[in-house]
CSV table of C-alpha atoms in Angstrom, one decimal:
chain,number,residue,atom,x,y,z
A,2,UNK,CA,-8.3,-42.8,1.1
A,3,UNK,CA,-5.1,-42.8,0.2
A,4,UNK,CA,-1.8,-42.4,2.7
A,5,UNK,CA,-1.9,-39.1,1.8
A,6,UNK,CA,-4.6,-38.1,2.7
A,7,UNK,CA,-4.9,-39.9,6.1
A,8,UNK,CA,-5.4,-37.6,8.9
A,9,UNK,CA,-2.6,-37.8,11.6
A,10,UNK,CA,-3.5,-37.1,15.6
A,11,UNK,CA,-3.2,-33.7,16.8
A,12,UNK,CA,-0.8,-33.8,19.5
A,13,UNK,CA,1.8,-32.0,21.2
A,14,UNK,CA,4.1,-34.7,20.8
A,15,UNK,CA,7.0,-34.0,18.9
A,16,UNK,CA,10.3,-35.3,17.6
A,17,UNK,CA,13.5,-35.5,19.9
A,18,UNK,CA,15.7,-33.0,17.2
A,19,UNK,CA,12.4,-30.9,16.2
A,20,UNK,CA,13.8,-27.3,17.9
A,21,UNK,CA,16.7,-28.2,16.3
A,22,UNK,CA,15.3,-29.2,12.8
A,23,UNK,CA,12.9,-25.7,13.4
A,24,UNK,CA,16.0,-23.3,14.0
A,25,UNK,CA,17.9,-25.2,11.0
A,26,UNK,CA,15.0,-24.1,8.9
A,27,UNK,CA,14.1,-21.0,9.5
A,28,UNK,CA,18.0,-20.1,8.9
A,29,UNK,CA,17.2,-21.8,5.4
A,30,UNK,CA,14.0,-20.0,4.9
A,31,UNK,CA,15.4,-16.2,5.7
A,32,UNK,CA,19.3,-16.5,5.3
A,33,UNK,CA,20.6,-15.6,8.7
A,34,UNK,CA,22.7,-13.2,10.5
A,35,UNK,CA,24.6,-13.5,7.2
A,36,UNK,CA,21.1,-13.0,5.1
A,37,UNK,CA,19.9,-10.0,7.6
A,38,UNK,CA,23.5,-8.2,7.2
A,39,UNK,CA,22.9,-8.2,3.5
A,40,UNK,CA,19.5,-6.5,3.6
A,41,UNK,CA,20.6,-3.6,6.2
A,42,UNK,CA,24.0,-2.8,4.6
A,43,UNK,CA,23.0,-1.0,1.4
A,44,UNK,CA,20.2,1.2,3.2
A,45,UNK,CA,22.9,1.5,5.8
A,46,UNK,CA,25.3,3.1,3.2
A,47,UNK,CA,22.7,5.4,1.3
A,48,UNK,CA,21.3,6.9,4.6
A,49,UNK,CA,24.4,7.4,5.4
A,50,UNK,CA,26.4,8.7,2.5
A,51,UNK,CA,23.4,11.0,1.8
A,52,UNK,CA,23.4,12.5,6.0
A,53,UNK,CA,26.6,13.2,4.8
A,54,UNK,CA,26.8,14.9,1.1
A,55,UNK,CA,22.9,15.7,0.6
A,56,UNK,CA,23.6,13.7,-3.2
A,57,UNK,CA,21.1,11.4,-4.4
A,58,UNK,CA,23.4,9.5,-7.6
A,59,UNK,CA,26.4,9.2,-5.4
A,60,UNK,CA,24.1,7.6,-2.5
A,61,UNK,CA,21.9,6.0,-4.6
A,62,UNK,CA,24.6,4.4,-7.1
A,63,UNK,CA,26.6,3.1,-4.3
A,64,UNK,CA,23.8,1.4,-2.3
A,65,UNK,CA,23.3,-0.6,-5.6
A,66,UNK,CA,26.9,-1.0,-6.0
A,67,UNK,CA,27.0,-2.6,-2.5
A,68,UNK,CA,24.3,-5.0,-3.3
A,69,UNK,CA,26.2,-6.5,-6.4
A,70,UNK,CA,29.2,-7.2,-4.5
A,71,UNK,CA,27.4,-8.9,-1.9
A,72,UNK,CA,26.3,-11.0,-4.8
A,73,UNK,CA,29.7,-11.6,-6.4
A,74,UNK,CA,30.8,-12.6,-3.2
A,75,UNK,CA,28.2,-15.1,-2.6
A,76,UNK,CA,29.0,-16.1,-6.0
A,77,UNK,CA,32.5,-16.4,-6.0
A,78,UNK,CA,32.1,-18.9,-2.1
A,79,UNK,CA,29.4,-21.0,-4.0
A,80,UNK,CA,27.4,-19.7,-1.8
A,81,UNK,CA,23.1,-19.5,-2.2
A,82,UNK,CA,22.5,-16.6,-3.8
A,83,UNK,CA,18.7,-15.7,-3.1
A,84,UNK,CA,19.0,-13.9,-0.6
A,85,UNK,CA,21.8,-11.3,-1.9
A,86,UNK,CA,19.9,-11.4,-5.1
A,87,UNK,CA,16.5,-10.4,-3.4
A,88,UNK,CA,18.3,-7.2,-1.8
A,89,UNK,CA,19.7,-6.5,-5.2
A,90,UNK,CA,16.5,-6.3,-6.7
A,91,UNK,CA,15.0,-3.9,-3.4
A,92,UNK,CA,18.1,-1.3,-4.0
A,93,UNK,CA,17.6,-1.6,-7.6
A,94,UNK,CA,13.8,-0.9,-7.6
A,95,UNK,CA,14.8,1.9,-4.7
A,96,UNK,CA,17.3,3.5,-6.8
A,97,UNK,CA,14.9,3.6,-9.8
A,98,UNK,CA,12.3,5.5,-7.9
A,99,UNK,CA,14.0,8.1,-6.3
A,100,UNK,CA,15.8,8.8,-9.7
A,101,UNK,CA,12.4,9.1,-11.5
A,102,UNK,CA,11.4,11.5,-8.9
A,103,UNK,CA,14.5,13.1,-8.0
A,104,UNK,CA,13.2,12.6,-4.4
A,105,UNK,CA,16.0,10.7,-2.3
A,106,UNK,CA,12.7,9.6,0.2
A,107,UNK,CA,11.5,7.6,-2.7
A,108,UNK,CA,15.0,5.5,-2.4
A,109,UNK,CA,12.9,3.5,0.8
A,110,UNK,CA,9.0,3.5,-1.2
A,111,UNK,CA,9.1,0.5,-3.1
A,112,UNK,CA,10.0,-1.4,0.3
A,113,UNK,CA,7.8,0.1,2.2
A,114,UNK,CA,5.1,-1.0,-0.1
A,115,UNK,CA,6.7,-4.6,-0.3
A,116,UNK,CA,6.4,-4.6,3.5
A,117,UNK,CA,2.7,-3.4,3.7
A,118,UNK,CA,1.6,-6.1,1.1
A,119,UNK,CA,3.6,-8.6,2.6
A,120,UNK,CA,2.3,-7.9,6.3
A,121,UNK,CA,-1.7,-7.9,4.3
A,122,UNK,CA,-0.9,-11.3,2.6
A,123,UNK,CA,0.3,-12.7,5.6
A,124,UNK,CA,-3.1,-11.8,7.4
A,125,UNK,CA,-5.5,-12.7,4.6
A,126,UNK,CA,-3.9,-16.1,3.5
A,127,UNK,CA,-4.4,-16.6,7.7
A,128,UNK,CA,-7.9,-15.5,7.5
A,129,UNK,CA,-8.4,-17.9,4.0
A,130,UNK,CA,-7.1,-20.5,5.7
A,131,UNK,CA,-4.1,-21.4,3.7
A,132,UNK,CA,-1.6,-19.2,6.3
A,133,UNK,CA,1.7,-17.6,4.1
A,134,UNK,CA,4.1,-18.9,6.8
A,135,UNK,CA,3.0,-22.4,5.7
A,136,UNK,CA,3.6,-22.0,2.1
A,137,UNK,CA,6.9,-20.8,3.0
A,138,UNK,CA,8.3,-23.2,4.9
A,139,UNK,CA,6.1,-26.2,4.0
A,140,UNK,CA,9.0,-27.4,1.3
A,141,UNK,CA,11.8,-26.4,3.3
A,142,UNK,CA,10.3,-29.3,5.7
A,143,UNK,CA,9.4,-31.5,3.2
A,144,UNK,CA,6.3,-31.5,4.1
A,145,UNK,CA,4.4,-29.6,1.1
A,146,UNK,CA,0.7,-28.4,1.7
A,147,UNK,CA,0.3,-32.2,4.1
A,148,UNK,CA,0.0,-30.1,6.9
A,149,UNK,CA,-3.4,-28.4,5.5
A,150,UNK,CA,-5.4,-31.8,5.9
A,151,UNK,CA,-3.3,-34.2,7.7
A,152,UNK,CA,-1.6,-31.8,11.0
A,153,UNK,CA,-3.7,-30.1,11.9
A,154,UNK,CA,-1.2,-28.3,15.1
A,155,UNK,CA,1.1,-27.7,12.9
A,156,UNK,CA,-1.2,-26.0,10.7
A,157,UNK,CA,-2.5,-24.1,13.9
A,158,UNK,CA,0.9,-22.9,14.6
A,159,UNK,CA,2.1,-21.6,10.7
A,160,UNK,CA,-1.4,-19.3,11.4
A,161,UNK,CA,0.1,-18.5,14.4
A,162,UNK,CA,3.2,-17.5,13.2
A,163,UNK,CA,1.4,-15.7,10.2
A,164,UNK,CA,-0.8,-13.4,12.2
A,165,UNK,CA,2.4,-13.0,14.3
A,166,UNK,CA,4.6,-11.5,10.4
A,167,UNK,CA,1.3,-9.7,9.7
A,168,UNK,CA,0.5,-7.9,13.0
A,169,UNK,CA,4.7,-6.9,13.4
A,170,UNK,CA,5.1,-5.9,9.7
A,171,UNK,CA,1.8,-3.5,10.1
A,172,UNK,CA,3.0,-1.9,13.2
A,173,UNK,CA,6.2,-1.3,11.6
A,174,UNK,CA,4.7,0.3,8.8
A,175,UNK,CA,2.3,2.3,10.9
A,176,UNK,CA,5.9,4.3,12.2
A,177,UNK,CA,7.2,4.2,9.0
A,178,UNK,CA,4.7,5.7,6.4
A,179,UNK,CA,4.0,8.6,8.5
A,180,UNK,CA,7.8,9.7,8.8
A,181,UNK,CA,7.9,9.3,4.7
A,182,UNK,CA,5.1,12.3,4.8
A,183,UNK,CA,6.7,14.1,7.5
A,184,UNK,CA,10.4,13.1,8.2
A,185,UNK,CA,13.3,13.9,6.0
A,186,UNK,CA,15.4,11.8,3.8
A,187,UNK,CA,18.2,11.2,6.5
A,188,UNK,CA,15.7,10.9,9.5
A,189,UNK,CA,13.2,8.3,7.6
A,190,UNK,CA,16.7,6.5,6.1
A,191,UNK,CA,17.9,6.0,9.8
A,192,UNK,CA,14.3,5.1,11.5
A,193,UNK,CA,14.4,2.1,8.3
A,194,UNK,CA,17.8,1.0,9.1
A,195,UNK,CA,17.2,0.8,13.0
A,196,UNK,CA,14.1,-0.9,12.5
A,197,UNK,CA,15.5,-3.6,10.0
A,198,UNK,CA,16.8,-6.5,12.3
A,199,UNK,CA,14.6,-6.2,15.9
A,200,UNK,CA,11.0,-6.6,14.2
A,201,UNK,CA,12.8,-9.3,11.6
A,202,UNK,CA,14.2,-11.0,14.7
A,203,UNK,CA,11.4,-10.9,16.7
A,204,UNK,CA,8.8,-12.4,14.4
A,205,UNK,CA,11.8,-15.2,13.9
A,206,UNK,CA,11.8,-15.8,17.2
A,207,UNK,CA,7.8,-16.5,17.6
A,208,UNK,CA,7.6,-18.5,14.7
A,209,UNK,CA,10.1,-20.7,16.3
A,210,UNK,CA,8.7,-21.0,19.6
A,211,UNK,CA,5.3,-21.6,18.0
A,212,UNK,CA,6.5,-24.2,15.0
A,213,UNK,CA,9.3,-26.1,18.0
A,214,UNK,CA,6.1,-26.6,20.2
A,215,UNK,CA,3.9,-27.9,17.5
A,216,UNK,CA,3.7,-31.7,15.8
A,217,UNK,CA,6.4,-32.8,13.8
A,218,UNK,CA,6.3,-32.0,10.4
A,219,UNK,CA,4.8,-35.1,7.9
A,220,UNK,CA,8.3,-35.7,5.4
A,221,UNK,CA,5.9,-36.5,2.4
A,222,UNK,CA,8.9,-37.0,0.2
A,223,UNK,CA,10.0,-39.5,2.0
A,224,UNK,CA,6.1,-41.4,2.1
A,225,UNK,CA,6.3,-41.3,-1.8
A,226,UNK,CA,9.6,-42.8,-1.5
A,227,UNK,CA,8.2,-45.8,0.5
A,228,UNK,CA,5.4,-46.0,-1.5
A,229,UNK,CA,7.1,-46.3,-4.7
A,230,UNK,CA,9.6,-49.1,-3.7
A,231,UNK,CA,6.7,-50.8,-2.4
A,232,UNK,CA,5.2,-50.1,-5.1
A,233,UNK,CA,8.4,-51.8,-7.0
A,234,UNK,CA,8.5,-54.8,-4.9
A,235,UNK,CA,4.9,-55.7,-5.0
A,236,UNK,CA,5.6,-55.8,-9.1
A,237,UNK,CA,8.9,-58.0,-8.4
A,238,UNK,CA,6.6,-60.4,-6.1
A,239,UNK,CA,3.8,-60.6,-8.6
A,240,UNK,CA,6.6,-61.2,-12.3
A,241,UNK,CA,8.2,-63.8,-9.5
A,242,UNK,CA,4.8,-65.5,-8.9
A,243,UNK,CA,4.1,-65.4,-12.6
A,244,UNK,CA,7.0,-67.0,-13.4
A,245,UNK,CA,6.8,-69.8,-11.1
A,246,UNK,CA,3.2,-70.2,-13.0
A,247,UNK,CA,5.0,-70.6,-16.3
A,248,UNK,CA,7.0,-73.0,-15.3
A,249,UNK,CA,4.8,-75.2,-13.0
A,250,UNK,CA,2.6,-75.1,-16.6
């Protein structure tokens, strides 16, 4: 058995900084105030230019608008650009629909269904065992898939957190599917827009507490790091002791 593949104690024991290291990851992982502004304000706009004028193109056109600027501007700071591209690609596939249908409803569709899926995968990965929430942030703590085999509390808590994404994202869309059959554009646009950031934050929040109160994550980059420079110096011992050999001969 490799170091690898070593289980490690399941214990509630965890690192001094590991809130801190938690809270700096999730910000990674989902952007931040800065990353939820960016996915509220081009709804925002097209619920709100459409209240106003009833027109689809002008709405729909400026929503998209918004997105690439939010882009350019990330762009022109340096800045990650994942985030602001991911809402590009939401308005864009939004805009596309409600143009092919000429239905300004069908502007908020295409996330709907993102939301639905994402709240199912969420749920079955948890039930399969391999929990999304893992997957996710697994990298972003440099601990890859280690937790799977070798933590299991951590891997208690990313199932946690998962069935915490799944269950909120499914109540939201069990308000919002029904108002897309019976609400109109404006009502459904504003419903989306309030319910953007509270369910967002909230499921934040719980993955936090739940990932800050389990074990610290395993850095496996770091273990292949240790084992390849003692990896490195067992070679330099054993080409020094060879040496010596030669000469002695």
């Amino acid at each position: 058995m490799t170091s690898l593949d070593k289980p490690t104690q399941d214990t509630d024991q965890t690192q001094p900084d590991a809130r801190a290291v938690t809270e700096a990851a999730l910000f990674e992982a989902f952007g931040g105030v800065r990353g939820m502004v960016e996915t509220v304000l081009p709804g925002l706009l097209f619920v709100a230019i459409f209240t106003v004028n009833k027109n689809l193109h002008m709405a729909a056109i400026a929503a998209l608008a918004l997105s690439l600027i939010l882009v350019v501007v990330r762009l022109a700071m340096k800045d990650t650009v994942k985030h602001a591209f991911s809402g590009v690609f939401g308005v864009a596939f939004g805009v596309a629909f409600a143009m092919f249908t000429g239905n300004a409803k069908d502007f908020y569709l295409p996330g709907m269904l993102y939301t639905l899926g994402l709240a199912l995968a969420y749920i079955i990965t948890t039930l399969a065992g391999v929990p999304l929430m893992g997957l996710i942030l697994g990298p972003v703590f440099k601990e890859n898939l280690s937790w799977r085999t070798r933590n299991p509390g951590r891997k208690k808590a990313y199932a946690k957190a998962s069935w915490a994404w799944g269950l909120i994202l499914l109540a939201k869309c069990a308000i919002l599917f029904p108002l897309y059959w019976w609400a109109d554009t404006a009502q459904l646009g504003w419903v989306l827009v309030i319910l953007k950031i509270p369910p967002f934050l909230l499921a934040v929040w719980l993955t936090w507490v739940f990932l800050a109160k389990a074990p610290a994550p395993i850095d496996v980059f770091a273990e292949m790091e240790a084992e390849e420079k003692a990896a490195e110096e067992r070679k330099a011992a054993a080409e020094a002791a060879g040496g010596r050999h030669r000469r002695e001969d």
